[in-house]
Coordinates of C-alpha atoms in Angstrom, one line a residue:
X1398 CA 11.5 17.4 15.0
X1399 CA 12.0 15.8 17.7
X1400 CA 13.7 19.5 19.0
X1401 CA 17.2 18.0 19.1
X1402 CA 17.1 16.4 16.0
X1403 CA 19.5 19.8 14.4
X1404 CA 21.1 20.2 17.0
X1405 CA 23.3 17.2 16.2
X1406 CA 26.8 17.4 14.7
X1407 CA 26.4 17.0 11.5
X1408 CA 29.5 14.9 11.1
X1409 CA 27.6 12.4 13.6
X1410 CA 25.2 12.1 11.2
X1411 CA 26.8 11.3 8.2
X1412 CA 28.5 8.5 10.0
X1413 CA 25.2 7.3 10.3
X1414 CA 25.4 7.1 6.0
X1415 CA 26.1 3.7 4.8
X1416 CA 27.7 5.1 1.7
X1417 CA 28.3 1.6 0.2
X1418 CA 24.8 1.3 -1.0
X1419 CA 22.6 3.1 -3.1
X1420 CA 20.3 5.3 -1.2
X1421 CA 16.7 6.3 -3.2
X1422 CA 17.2 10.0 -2.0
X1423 CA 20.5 10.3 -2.9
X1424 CA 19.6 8.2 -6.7
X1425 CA 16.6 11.3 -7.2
X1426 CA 19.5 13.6 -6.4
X1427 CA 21.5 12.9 -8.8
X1428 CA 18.9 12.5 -11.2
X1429 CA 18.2 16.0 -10.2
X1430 CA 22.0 17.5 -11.0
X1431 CA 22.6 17.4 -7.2
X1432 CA 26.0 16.9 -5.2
X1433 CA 25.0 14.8 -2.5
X1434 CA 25.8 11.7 -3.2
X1435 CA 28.2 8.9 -3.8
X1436 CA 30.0 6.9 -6.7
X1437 CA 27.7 3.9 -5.6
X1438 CA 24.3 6.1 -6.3
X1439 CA 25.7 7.7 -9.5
X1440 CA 25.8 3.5 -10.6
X1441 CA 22.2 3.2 -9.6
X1442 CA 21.6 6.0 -11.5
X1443 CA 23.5 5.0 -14.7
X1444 CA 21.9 1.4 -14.9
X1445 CA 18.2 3.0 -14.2
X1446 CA 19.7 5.3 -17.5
X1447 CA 21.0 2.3 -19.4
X1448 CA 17.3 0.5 -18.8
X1449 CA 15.7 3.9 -19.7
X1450 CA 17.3 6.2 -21.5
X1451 CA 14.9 9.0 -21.0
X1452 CA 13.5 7.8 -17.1
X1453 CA 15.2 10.7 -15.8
X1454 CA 12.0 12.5 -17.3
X1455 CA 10.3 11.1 -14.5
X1456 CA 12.1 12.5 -11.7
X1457 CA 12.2 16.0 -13.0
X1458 CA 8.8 15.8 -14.1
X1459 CA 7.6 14.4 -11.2
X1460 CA 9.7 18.1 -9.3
X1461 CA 8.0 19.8 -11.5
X1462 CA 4.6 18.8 -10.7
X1463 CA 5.3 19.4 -7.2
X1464 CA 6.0 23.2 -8.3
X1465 CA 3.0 23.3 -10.7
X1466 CA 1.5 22.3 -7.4
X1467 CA 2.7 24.8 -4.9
X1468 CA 2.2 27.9 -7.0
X1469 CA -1.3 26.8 -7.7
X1470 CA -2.4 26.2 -3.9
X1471 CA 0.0 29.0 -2.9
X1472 CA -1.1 31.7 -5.3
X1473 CA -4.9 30.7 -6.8
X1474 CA -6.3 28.9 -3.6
X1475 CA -4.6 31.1 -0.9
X1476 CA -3.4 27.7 1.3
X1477 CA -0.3 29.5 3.3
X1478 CA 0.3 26.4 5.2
X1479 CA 2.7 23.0 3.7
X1480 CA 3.2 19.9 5.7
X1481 CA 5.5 17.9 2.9
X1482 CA 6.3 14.5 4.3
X1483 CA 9.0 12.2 2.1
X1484 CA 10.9 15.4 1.4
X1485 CA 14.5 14.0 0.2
X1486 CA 17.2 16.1 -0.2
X1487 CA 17.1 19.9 -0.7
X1488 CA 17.3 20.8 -4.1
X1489 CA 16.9 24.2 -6.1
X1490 CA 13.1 25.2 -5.9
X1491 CA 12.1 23.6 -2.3
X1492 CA 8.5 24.3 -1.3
X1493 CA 9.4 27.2 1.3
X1494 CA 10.8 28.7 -2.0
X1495 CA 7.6 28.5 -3.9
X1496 CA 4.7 29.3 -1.5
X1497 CA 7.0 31.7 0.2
X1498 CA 8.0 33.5 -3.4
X1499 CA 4.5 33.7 -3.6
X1500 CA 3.2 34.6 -0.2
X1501 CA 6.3 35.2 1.9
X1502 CA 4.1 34.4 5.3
X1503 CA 3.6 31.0 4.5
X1504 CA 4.8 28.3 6.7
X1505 CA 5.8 24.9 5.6
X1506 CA 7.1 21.6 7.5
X1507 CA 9.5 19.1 6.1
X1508 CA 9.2 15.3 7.0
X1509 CA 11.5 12.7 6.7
X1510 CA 13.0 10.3 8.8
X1511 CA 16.5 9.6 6.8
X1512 CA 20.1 10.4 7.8
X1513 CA 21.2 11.9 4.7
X1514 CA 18.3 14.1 4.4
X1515 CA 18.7 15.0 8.0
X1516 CA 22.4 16.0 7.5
X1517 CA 21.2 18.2 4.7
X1518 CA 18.2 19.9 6.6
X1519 CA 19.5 23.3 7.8
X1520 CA 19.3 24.0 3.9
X1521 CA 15.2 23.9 4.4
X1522 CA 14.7 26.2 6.9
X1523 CA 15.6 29.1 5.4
X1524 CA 12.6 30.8 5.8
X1525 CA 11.3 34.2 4.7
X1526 CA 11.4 36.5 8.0
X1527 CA 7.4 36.6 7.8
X1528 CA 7.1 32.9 7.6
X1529 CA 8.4 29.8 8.8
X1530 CA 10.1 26.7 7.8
X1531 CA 10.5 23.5 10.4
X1532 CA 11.7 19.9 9.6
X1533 CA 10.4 17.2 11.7
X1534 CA 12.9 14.0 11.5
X1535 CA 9.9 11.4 11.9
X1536 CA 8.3 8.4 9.5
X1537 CA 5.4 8.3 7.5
X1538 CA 4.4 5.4 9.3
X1539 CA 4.0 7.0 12.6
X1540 CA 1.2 10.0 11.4
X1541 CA 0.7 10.9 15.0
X1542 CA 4.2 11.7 15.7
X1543 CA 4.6 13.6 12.8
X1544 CA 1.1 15.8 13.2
X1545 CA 1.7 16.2 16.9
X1546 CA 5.4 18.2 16.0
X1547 CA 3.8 20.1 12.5
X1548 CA 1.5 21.3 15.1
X1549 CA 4.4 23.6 16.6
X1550 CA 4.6 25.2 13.6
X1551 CA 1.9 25.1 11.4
X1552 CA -2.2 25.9 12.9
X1553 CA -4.8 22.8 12.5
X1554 CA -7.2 25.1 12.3
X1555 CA -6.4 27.1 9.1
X1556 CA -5.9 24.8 5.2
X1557 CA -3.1 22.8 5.1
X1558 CA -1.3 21.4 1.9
X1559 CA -0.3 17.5 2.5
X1560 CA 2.0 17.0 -0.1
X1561 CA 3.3 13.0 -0.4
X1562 CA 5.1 13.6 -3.8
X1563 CA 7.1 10.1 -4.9
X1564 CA 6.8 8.5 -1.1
X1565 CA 3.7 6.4 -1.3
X1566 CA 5.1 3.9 -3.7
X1567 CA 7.8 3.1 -0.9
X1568 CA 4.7 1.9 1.3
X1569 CA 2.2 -1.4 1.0
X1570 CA -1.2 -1.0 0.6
X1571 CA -2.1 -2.1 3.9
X1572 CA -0.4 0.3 5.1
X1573 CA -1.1 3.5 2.7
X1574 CA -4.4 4.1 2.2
X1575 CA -4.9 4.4 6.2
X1576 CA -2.0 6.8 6.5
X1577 CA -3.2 8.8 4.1
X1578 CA -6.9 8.9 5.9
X1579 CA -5.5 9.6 9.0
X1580 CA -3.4 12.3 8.0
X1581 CA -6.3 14.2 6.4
X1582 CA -8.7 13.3 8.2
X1583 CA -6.6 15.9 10.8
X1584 CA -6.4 18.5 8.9
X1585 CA -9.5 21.3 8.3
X1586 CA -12.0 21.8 5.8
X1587 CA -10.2 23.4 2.6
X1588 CA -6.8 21.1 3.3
X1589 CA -5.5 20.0 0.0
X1590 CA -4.0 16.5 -0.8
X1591 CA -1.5 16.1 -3.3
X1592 CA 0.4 13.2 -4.2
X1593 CA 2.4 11.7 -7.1
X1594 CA 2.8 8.2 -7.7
X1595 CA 5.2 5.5 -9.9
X1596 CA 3.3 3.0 -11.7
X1597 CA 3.8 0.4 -14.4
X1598 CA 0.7 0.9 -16.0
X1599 CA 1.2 2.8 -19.1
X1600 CA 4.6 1.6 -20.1
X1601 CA 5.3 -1.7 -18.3
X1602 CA 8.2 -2.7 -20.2
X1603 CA 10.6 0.7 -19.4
X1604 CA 9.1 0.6 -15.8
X1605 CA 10.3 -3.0 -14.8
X1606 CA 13.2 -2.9 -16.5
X1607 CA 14.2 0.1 -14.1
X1608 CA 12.4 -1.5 -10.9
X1609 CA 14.8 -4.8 -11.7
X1610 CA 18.0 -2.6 -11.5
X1611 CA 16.5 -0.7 -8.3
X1612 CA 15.2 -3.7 -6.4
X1613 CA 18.9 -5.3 -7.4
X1614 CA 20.2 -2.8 -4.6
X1615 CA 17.5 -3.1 -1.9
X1616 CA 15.3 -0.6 -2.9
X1617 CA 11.1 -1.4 -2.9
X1618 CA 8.9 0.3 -5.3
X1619 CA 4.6 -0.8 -5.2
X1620 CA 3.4 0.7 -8.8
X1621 CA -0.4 1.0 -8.4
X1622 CA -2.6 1.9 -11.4
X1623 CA -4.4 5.0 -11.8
X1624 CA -7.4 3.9 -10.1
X1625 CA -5.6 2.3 -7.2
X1626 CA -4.1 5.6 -6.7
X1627 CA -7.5 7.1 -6.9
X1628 CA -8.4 5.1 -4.2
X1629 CA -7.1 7.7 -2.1
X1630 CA -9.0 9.8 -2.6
X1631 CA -11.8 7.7 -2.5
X1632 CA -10.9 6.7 0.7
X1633 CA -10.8 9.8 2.5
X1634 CA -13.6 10.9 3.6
X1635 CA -14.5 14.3 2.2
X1636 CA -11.8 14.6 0.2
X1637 CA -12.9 15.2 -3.8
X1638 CA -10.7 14.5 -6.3
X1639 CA -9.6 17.9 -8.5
X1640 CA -9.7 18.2 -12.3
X1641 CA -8.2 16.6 -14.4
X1642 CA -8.0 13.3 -12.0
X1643 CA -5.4 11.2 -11.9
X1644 CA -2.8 11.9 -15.0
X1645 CA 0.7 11.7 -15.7
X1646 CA 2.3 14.7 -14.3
X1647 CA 3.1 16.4 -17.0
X1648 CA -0.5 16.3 -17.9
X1649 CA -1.5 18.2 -14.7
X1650 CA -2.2 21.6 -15.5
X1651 CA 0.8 21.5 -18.0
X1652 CA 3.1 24.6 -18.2
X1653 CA 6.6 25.6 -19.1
X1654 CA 8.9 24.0 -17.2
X1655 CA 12.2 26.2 -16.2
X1656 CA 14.8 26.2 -18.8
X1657 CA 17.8 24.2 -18.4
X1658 CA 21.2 26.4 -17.5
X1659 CA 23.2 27.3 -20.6
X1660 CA 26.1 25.0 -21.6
X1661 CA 29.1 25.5 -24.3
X1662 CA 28.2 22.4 -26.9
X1663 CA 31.5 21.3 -26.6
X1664 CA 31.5 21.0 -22.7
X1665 CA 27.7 19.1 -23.2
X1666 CA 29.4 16.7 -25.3
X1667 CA 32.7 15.7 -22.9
X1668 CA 30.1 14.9 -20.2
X1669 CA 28.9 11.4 -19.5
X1670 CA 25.1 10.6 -19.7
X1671 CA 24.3 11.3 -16.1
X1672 CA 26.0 14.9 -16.1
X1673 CA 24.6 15.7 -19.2
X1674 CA 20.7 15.5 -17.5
X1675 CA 21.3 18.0 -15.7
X1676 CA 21.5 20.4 -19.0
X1677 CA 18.6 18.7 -20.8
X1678 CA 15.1 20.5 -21.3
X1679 CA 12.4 18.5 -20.0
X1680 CA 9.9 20.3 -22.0
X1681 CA 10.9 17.7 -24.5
X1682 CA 8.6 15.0 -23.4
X1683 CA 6.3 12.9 -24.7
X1684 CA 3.7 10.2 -23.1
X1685 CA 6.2 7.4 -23.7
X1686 CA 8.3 9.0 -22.1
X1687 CA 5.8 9.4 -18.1
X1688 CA 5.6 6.7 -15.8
X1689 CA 4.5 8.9 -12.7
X1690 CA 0.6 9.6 -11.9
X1691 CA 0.0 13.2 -10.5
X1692 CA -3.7 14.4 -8.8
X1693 CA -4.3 16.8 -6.0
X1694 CA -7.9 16.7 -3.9
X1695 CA -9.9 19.2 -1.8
X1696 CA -11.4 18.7 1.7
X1697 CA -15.1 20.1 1.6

């Protein structure tokens, strides 16, 4: 985790929050109809909206693909072992809550190396009594750290699911494509890989225009193209590449996403754009609306 990492008082920790500036976990929060966050992450928000009215499609499609993604390793290929690494803040439908809705003695792993996700972590590990849940406070960048701590929870020598869903964008290539070789090449035959990526290549107008108001405040995205994200795959040795490749997300293995809560029309229209996401129906998309590649891959 490291061990301690929980243990500390959690009003330590959100002193460690600069709440002054936009935080990217805290922005995909709020995207998400989330609580935690701040006034100064709600503004990131709005002028990503203002660029791109509809962008918030992205982040909930991109949640939904992780789901799509879950139930399919969890319930068609039988993988009862997660190591999610980039995890953000908890949010309704975590991974534990999928795989383990599905098979209740899976075990999963959180990674992330942030304050405000670590102040938030006791939500993840609620875990079914059969499996178990862990969160390991550590950075992609340092692999070995984080597999030698997963290894207290989760057994190298049965399939693990590496999920990287929205994280790789926040790294350079020189860095990237050997962090995700390392991690795999760790893990057993019949591991999964599964990753979603931002990228500027089917819309690059909407794309940039949102970059510009997130780079404003600090933040770094890389958009790579779908076959620089295939590259890691390619780069992985024994790693294949699953059907349908690399797509937009909500062309991977497309299904009905969860309807949106109920809301008097009257209430819906007092809100302000951001509040009102939270009551949309993403399952009114369309490919102009995607700018978020999604592909999974099997170690043979």
């Amino acid at each position: 985790m490291p061990g301690d990492a929980l243990s500390q008082d959690p009003a330590l920790l959100r002193g460690r929050i600069d709440t002054t500036k936009a935080h990217p976990a805290r922005v995909y929060d709020v995207f998400l109809g989330g609580k935690d966050n701040y006034p100064v992450d709600r503004a990131a928000a709005a002028a990503a909206l203002a660029a791109n009215p509809r962008g918030y499609l992205d982040v909930r499609h991109n949640r939904d693909f992780m789901r799509r993604a879950v139930t399919r390793l969890a319930g068609e290929q039988g993988i009862r072992q997660f190591l999610d690494i980039g995890t953000g803040l908890p949010t309704g439908e975590n991974v534990h809550q999928i795989a383990q809705g599905i098979a209740p003695e899976s075990r999963i792993v959180y990674v992330d190396n942030d304050p405000v996700v670590l102040a938030h972590a006791r939500a993840l590990l609620t875990s079914s009594p059969e499996g178990r849940t862990d969160y390991v406070d550590a950075d992609l960048r340092r692999p070995d750290e984080i597999l030698e701590q997963a290894a207290k929870t989760l057994d190298f020598g049965e399939p693990v699911a590496l999920l990287l869903v929205a994280i790789l964008h926040f790294v350079e290539d020189a860095e990237a494509y050997p962090l995700v070789r390392e991690l795999m090449e760790a893990l057993p035959v019949g591991s999964h890989l599964v990753l979603s990526h931002l990228t500027d290549e089917m819309h690059p107008e909407p794309a940039r225009a949102v970059q510009r108001t997130y780079t404003e405040r600090g933040f770094t995205f890389v958009f790579r193209s779908a076959t620089e994200v295939e590259r890691f795959f390619d780069e992985t040795p024994g790693v294949t590449l699953d059907e349908p490749g690399v797509v937009p997300v909500h062309h991977w293995h497309p299904g009905p996403a969860p309807a949106p809560p109920a809301v008097e029309e009257a209430y819906f229209d007092s809100l302000d754009d951001i509040e009102k996401i939270r009551y949309r129906d993403i399952n009114d998309v369309t490919d102009d609306d995607i700018n978020v590649y999604g592909a999974s891959g099997r170690k043979g």
